PDB file of C-alpha atoms in Angstrom:
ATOM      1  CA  UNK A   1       0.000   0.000   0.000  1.00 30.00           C
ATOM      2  CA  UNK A   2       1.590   3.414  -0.947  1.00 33.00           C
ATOM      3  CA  UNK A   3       1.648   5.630   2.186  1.00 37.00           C
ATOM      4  CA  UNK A   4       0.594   9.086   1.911  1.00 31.00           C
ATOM      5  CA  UNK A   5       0.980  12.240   4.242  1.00 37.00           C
ATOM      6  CA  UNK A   6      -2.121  14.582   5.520  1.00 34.00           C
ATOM      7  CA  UNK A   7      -0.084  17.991   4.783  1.00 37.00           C
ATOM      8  CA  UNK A   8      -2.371  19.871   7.232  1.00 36.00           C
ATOM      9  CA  UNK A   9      -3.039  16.749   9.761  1.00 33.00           C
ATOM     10  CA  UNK A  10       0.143  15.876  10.215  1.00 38.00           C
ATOM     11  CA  UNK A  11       2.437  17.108  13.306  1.00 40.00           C
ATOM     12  CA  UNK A  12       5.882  16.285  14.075  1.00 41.00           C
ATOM     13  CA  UNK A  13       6.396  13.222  15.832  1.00 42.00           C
ATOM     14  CA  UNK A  14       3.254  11.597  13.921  1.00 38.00           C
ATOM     15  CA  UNK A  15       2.865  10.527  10.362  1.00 38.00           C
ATOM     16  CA  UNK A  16      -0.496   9.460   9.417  1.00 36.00           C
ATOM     17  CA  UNK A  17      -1.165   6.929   6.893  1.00 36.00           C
ATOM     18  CA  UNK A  18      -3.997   6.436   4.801  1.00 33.00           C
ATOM     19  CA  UNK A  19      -5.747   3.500   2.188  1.00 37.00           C
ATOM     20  CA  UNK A  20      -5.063   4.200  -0.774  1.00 37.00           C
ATOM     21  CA  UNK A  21      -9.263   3.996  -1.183  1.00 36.00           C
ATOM     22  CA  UNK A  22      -9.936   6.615   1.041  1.00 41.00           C
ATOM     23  CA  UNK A  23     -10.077  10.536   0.489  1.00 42.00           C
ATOM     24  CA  UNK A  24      -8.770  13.201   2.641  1.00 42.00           C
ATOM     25  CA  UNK A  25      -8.153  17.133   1.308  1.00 40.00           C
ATOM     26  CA  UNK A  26      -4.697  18.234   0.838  1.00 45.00           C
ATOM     27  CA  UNK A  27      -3.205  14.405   0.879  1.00 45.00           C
ATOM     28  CA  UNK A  28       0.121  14.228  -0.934  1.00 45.00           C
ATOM     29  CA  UNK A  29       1.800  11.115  -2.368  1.00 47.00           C
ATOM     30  CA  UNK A  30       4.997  10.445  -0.057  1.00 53.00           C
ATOM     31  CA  UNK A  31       7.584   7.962  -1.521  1.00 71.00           C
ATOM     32  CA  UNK A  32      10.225   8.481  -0.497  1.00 82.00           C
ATOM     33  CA  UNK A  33      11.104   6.761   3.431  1.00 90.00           C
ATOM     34  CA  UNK A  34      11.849  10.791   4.684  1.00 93.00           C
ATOM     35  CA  UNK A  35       8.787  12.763   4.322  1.00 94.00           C
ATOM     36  CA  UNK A  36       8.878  15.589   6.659  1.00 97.00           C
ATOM     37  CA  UNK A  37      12.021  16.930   5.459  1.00 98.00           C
ATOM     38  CA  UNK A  38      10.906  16.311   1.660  1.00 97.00           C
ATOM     39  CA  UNK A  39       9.288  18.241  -1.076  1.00 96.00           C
ATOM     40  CA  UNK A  40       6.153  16.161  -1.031  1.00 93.00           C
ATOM     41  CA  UNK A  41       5.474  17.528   2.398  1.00 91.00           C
ATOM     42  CA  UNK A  42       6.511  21.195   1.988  1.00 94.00           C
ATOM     43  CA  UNK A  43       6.510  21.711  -1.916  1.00 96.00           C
ATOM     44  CA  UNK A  44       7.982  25.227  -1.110  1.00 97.00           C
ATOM     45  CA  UNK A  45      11.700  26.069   0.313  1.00 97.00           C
ATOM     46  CA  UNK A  46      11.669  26.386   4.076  1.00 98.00           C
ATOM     47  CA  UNK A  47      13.355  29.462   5.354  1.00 98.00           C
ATOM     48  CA  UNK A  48      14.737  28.938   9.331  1.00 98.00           C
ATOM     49  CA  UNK A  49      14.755  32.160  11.211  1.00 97.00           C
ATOM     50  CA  UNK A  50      17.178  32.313  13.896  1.00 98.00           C
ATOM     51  CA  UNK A  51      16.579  35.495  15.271  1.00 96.00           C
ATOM     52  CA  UNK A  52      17.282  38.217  12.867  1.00 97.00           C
ATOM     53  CA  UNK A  53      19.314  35.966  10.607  1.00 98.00           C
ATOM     54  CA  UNK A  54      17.194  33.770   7.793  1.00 98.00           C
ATOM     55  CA  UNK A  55      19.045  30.619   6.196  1.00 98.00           C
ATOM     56  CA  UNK A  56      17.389  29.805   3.013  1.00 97.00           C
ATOM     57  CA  UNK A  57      16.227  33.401   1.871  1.00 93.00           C
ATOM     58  CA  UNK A  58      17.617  35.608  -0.321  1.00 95.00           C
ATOM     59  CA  UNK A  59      20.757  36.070   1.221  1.00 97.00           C
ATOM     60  CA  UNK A  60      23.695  33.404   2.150  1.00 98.00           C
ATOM     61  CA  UNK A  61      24.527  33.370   5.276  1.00 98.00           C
ATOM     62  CA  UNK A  62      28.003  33.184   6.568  1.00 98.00           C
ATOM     63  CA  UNK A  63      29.105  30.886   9.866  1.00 98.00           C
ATOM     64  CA  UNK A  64      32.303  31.728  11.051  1.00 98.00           C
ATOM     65  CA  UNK A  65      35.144  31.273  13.867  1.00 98.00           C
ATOM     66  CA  UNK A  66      37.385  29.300  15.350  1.00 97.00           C
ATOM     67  CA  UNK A  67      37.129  25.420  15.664  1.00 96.00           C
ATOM     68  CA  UNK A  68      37.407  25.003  18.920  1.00 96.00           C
ATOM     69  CA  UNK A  69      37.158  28.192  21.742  1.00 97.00           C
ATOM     70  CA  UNK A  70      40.649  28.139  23.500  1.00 97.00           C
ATOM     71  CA  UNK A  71      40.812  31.229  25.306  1.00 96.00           C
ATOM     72  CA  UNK A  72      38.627  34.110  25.766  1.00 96.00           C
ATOM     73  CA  UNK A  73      41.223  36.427  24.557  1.00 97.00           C
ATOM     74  CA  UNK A  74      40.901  34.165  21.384  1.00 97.00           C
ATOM     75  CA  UNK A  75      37.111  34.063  21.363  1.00 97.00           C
ATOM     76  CA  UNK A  76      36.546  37.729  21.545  1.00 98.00           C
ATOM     77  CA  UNK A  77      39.180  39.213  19.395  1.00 98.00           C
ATOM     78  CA  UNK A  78      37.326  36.725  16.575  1.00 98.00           C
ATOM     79  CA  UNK A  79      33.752  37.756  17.816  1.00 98.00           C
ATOM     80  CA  UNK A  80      35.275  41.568  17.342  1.00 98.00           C
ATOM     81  CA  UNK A  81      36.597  40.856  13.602  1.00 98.00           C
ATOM     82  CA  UNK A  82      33.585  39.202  12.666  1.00 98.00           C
ATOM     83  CA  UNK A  83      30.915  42.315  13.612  1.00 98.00           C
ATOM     84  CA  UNK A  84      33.297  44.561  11.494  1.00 97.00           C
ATOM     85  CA  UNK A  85      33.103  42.036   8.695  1.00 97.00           C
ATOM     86  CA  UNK A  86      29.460  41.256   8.828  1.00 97.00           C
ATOM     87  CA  UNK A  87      29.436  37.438  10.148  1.00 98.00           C
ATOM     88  CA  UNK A  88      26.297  37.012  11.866  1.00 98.00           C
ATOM     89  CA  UNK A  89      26.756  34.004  12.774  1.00 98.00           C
ATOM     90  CA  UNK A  90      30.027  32.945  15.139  1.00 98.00           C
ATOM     91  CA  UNK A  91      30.992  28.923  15.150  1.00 98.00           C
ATOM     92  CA  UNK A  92      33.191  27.660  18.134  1.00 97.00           C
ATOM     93  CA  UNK A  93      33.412  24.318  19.567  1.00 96.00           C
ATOM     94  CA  UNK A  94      32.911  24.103  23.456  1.00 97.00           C
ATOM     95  CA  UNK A  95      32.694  19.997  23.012  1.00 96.00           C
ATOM     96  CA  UNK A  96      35.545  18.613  20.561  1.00 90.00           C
ATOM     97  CA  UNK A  97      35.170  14.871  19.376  1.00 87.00           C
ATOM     98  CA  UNK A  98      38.208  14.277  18.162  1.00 85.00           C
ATOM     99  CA  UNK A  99      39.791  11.626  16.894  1.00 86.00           C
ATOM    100  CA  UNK A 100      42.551  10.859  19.367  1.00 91.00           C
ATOM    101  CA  UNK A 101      41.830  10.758  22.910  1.00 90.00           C
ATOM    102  CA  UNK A 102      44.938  12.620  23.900  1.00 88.00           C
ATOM    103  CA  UNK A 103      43.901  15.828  21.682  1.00 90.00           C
ATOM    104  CA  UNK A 104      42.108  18.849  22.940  1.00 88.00           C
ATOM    105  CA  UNK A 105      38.739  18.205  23.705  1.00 88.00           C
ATOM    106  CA  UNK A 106      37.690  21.407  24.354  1.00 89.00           C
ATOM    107  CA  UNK A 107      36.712  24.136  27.943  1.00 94.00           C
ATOM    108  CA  UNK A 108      33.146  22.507  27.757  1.00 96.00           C
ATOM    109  CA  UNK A 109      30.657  24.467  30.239  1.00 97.00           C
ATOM    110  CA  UNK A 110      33.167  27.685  30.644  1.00 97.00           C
ATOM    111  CA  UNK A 111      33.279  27.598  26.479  1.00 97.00           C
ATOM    112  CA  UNK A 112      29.746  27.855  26.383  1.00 98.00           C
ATOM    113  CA  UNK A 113      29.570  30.999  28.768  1.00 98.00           C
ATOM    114  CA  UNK A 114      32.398  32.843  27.196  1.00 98.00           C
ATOM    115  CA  UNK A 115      30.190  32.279  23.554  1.00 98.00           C
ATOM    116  CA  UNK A 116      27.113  33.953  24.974  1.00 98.00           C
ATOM    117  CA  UNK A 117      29.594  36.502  26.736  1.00 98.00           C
ATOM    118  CA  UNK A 118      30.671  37.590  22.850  1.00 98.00           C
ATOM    119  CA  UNK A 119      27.063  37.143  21.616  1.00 98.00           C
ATOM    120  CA  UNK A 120      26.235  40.235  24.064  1.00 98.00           C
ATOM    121  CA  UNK A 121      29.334  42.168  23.668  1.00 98.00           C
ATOM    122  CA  UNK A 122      29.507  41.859  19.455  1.00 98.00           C
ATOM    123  CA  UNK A 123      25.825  40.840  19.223  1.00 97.00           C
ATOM    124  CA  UNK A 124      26.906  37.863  16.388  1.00 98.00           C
ATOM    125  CA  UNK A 125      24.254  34.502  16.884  1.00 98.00           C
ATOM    126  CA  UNK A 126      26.141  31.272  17.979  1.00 98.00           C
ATOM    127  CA  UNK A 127      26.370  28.099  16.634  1.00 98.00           C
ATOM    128  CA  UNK A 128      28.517  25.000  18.595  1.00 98.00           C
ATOM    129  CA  UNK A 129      28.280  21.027  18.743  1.00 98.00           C
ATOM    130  CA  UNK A 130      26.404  18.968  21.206  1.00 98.00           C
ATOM    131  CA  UNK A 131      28.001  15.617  21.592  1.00 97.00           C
ATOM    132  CA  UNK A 132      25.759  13.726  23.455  1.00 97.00           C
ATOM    133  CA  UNK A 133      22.904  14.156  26.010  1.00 97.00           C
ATOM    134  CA  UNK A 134      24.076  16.167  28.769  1.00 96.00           C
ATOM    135  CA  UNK A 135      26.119  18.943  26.353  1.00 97.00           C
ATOM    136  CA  UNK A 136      23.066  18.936  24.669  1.00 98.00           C
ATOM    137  CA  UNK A 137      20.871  20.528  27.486  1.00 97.00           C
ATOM    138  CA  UNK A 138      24.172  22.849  28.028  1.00 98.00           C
ATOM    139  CA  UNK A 139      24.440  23.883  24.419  1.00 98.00           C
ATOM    140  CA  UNK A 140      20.487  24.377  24.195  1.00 98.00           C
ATOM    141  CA  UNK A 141      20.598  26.742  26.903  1.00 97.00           C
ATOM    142  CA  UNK A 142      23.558  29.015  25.841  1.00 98.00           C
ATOM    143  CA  UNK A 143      23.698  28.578  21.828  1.00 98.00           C
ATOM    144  CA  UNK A 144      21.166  29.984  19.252  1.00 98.00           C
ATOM    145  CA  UNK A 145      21.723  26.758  16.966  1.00 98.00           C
ATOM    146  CA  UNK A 146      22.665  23.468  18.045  1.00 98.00           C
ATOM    147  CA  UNK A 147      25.406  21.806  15.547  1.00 98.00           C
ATOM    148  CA  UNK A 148      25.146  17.803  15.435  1.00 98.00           C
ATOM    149  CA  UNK A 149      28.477  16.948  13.733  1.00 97.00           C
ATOM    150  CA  UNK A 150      29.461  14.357  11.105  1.00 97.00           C
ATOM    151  CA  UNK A 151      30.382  11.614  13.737  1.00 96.00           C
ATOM    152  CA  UNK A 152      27.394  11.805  15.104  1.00 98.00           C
ATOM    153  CA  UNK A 153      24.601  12.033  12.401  1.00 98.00           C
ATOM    154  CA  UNK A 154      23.537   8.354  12.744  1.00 98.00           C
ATOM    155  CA  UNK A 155      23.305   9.054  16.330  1.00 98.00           C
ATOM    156  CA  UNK A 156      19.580   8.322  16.728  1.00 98.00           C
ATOM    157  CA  UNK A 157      19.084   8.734  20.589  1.00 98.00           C
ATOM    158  CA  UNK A 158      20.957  11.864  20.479  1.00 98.00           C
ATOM    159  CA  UNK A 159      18.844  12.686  17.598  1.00 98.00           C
ATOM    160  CA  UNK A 160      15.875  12.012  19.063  1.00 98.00           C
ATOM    161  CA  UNK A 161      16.437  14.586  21.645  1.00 98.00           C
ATOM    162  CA  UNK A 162      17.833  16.939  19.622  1.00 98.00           C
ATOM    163  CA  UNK A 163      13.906  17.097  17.730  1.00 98.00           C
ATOM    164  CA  UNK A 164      13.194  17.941  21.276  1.00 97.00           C
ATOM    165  CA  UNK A 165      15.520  20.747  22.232  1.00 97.00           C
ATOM    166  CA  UNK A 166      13.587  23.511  21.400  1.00 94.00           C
ATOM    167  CA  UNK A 167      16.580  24.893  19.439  1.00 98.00           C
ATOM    168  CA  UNK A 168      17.391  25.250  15.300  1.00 98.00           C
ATOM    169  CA  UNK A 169      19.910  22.240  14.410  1.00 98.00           C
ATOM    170  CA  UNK A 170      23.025  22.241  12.350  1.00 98.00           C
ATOM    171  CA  UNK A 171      23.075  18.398  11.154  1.00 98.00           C
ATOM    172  CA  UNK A 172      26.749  17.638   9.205  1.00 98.00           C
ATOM    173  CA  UNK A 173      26.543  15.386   6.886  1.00 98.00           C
ATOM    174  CA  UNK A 174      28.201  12.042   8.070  1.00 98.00           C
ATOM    175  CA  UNK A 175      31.694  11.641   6.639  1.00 96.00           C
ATOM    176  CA  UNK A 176      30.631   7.865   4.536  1.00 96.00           C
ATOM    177  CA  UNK A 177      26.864   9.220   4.931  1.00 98.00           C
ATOM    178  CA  UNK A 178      24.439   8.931   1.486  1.00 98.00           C
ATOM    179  CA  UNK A 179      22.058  11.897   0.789  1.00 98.00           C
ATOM    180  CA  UNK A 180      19.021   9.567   1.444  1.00 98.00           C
ATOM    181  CA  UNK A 181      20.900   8.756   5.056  1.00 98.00           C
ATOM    182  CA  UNK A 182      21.869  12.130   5.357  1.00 98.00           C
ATOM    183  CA  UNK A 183      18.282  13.189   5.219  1.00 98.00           C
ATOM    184  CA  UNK A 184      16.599  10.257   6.979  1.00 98.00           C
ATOM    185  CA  UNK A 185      18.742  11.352   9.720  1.00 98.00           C
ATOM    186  CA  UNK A 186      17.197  15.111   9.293  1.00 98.00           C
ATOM    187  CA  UNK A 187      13.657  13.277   9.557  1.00 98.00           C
ATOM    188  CA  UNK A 188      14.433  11.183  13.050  1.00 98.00           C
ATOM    189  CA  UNK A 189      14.950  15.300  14.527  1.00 98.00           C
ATOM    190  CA  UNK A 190      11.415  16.969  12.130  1.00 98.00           C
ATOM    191  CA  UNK A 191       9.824  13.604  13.305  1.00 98.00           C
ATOM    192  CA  UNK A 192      10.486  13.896  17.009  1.00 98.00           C
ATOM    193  CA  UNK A 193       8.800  17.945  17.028  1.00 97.00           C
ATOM    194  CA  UNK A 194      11.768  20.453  15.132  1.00 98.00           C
ATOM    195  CA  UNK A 195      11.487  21.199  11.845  1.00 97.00           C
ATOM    196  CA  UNK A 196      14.076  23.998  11.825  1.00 98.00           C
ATOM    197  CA  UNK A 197      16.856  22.226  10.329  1.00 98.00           C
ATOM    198  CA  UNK A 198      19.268  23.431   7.917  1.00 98.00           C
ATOM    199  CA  UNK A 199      21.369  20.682   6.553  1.00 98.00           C
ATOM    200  CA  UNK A 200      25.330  21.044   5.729  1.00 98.00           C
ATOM    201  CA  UNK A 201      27.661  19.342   3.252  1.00 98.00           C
ATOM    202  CA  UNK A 202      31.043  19.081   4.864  1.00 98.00           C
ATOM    203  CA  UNK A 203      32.473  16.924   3.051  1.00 97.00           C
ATOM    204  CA  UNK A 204      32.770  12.813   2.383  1.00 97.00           C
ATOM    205  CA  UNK A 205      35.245   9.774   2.551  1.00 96.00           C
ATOM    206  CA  UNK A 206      36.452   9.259  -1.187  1.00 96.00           C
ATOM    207  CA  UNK A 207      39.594   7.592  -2.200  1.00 96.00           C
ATOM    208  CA  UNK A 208      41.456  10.971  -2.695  1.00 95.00           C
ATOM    209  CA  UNK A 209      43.967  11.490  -0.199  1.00 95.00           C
ATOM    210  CA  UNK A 210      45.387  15.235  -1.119  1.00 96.00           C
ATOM    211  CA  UNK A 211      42.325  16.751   0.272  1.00 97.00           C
ATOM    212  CA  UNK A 212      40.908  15.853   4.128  1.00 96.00           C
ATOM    213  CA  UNK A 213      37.392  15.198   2.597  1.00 97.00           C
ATOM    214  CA  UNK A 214      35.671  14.966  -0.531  1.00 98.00           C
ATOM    215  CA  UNK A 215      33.034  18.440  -1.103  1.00 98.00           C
ATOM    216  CA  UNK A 216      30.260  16.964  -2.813  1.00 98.00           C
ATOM    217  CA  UNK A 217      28.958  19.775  -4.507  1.00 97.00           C
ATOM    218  CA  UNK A 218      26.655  18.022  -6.182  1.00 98.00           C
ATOM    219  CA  UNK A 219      24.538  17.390  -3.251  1.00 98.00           C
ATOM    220  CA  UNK A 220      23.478  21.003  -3.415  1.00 98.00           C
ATOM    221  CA  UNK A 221      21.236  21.069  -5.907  1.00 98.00           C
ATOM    222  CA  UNK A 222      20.232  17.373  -5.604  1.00 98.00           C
ATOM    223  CA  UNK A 223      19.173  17.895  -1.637  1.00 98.00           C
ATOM    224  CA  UNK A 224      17.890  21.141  -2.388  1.00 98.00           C
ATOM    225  CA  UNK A 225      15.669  18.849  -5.160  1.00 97.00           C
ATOM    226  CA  UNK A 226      14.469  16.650  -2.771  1.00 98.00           C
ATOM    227  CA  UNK A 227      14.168  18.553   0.380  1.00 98.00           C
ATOM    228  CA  UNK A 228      13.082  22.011   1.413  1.00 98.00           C
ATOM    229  CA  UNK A 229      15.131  22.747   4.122  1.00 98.00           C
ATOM    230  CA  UNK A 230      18.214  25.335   2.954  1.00 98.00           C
ATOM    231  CA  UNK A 231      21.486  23.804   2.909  1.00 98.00           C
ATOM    232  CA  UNK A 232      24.798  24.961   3.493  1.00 98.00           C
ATOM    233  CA  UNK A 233      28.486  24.243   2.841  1.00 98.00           C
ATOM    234  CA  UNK A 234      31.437  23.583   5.129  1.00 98.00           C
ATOM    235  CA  UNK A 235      34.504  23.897   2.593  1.00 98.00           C
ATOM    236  CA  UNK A 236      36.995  23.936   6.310  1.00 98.00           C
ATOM    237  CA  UNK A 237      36.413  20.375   7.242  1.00 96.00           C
ATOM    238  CA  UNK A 238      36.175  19.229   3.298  1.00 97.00           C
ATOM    239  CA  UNK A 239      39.454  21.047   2.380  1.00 97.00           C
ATOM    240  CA  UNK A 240      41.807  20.555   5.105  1.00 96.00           C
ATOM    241  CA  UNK A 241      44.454  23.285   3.707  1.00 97.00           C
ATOM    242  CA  UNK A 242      43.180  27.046   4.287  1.00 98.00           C
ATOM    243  CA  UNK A 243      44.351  27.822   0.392  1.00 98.00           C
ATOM    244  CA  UNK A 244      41.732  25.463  -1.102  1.00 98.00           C
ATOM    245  CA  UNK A 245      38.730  27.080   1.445  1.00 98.00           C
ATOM    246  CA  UNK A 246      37.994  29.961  -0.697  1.00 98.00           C
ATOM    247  CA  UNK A 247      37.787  28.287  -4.221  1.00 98.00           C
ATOM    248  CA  UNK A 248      35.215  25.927  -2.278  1.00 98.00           C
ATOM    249  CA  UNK A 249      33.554  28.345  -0.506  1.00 98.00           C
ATOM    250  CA  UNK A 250      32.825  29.940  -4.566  1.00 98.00           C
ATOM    251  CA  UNK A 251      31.705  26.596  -5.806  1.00 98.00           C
ATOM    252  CA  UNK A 252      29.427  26.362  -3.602  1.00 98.00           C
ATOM    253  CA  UNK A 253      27.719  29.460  -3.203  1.00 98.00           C
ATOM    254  CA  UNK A 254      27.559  29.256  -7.658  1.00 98.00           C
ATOM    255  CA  UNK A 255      25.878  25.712  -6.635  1.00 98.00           C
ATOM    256  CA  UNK A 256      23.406  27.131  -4.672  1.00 98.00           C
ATOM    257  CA  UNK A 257      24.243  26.712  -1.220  1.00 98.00           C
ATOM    258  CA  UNK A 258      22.481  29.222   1.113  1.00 98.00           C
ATOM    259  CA  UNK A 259      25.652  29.705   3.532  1.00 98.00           C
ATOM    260  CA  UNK A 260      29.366  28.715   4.532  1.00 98.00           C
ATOM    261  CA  UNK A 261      30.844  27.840   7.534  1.00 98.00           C
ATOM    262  CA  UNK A 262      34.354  28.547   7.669  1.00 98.00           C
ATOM    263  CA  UNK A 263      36.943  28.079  10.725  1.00 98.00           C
ATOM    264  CA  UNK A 264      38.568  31.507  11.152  1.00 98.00           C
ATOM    265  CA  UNK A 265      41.639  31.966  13.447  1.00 98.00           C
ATOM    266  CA  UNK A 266      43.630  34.809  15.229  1.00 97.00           C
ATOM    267  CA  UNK A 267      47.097  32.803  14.916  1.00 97.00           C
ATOM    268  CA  UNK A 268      46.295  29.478  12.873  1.00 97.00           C
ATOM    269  CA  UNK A 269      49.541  28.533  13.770  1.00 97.00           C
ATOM    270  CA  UNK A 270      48.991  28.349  17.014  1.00 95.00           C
ATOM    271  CA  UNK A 271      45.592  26.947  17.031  1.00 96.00           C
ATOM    272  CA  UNK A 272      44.800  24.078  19.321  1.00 95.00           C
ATOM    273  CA  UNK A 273      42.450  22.316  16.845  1.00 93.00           C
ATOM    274  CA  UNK A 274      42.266  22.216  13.067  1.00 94.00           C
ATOM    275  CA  UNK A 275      44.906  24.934  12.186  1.00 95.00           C
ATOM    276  CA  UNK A 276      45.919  24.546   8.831  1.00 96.00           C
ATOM    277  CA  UNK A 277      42.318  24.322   7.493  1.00 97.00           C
ATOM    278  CA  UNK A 278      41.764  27.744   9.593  1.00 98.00           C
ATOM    279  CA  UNK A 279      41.711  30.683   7.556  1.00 98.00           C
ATOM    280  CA  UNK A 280      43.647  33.714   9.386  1.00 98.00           C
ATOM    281  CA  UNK A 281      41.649  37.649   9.660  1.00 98.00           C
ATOM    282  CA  UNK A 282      43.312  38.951   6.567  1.00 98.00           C
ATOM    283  CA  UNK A 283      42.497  35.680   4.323  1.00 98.00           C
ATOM    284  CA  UNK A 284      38.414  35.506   5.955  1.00 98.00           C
ATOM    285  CA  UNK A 285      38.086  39.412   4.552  1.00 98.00           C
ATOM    286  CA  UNK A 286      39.327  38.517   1.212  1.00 98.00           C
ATOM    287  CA  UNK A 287      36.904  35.415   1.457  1.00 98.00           C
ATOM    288  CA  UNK A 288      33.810  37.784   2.066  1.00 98.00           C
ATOM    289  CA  UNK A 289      34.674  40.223  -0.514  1.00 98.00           C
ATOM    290  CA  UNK A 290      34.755  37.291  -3.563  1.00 97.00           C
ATOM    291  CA  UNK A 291      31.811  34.747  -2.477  1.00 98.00           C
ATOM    292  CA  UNK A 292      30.222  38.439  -2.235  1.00 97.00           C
ATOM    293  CA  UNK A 293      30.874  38.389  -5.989  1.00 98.00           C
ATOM    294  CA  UNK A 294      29.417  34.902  -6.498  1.00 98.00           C
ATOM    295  CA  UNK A 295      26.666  35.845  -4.889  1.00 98.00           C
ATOM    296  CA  UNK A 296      25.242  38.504  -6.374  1.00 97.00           C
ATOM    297  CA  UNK A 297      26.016  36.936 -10.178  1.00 97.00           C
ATOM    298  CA  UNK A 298      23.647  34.553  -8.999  1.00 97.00           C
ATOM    299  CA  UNK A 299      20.712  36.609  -7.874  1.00 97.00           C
ATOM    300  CA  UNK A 300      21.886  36.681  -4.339  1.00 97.00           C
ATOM    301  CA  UNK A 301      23.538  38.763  -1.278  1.00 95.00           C
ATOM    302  CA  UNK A 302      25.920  38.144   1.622  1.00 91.00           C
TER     303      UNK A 302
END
């Protein structure tokens, strides 16, 4: 029996099914196994308001800061730099999963509170990763948009509660992760009561080994296809190198992504996490000024 969604019936959390026999108004064939987060729920592009900032609108939206917070001499020096360049959006990661346990795994609770601190003082919106359950509640309480990260995509519990956080999500796309995964993933958090999701391409496992990742640019325009929720672009984590962020950050922006988040650094040098993908104050301005370009040969603004 094909399953069908009641566009104005249904609510997050519930999917209602229907014979294929009966009638209902406003019932829309739903094929495909995701059906919140697709088109044949929400024909029309979803825009997610976080605050005054709009991801999916007309213009694209730029995420920006360090990788992890280190110091708050660090954090607010960035914060500063990125009001005068018109970020509106500062990334920093209070919880760091890394790979080895013996890397830093970042000031947790006390990164949290120096993130809001620069919210008020340079009035930029924050986005940082929960990691599990109880940085979750922590990062719901002091971020404007909670990031789930590539490692953790296919975590379902966390995902679960994440639909319940009352806060707009950030979900990576998992580094060996297909689109359809990628998005079934988006519908455990619109299924479980949040629909403000915006989804972001950071990159996947290929056999290529000059570049950290692989930027699948073509999942732009095929997720923006099948989905309405806006999508964005981490060219960072997908380049590896700084030099190879910016050409990236074009391609995408050309492909239709509706913003970038790129890991910005006082000293990348001396950065305790991800360094030579970080892109120092002087190359972040030049950054601005050409995506700026891209973006208004294709219709849109920074």
């Amino acid at each position: 029996m094909e399953a069908f969604v009641l566009r104005d019936a249904v609510k997050p959390g519930r999917v209602s099914q229907v014979g294929a026999t009966e009638t209902a108004e406003a019932v829309v064939s739903a094929r495909k196994p995701y059906k919140l987060v697709s088109r044949d729920f929400h024909p029309d592009d979803s825009v997610i308001q976080v605050g005054p900032v709009a991801f999916g609108g007309d213009k694209v939206i730029v995420m920006s800061g360090p990788c992890a917070v280190e110091s708050r001499e660090q954090l607010m020096m960035t914060a500063e730099f990125m009001q005068r360049v018109g970020v509106p959006v500062m990334r920093g990661g209070a919880y760091k999963p890394r790979t080895s346990p013996y890397s830093f795994q970042g000031m947790r609770l006390d990164g949290l509170k120096m993130l809001a601190e620069a919210r008020e003082r340079y009035g930029v919106l924050i986005v940082t990763e929960a990691v599990d359950h109880e940085s979750l509640a922590n990062v719901a309480e002091w971020a404007d948009i909670v990031q789930i990260g590539a490692r953790n995509m296919q975590n379902f519990e966390l995902l679960k509660a994440v639909g319940q956080c009352g806060r707009p999500v950030l979900l990576k796309r998992g580094m060996a992760a297909t689109i359809d995964e990628w998005l079934l993933a988006a519908e455990y958090i619109a299924a479980h009561g949040n629909l403000n999701i915006i989804l972001c391409e950071r990159g996947i496992r290929t056999y290529e080994t000059k570049t950290r990742n692989t930027l699948d640019i073509s999942a732009v325009p095929v997720v923006k296809q099948l989905s309405h929720l806006p999508v964005v672009i981490d060219p960072s984590h997908a380049a590896g190198q700084w030099q190879w962020v910016l050409p990236l950050a074009r391609a995408g922006v050309a492909a239709g992504a509706d913003g970038l988040i790129i890991e910005t650094h006082p000293n990348p040098a001396e950065a305790l996490s991800d360094g030579p993908q970080s892109l120092n104050f002087r190359h972040m301005e030049e950054l601005m000024e050409e995506v700026g370009r891209v973006a208004r040969a294709v219709g849109r603004t920074l």
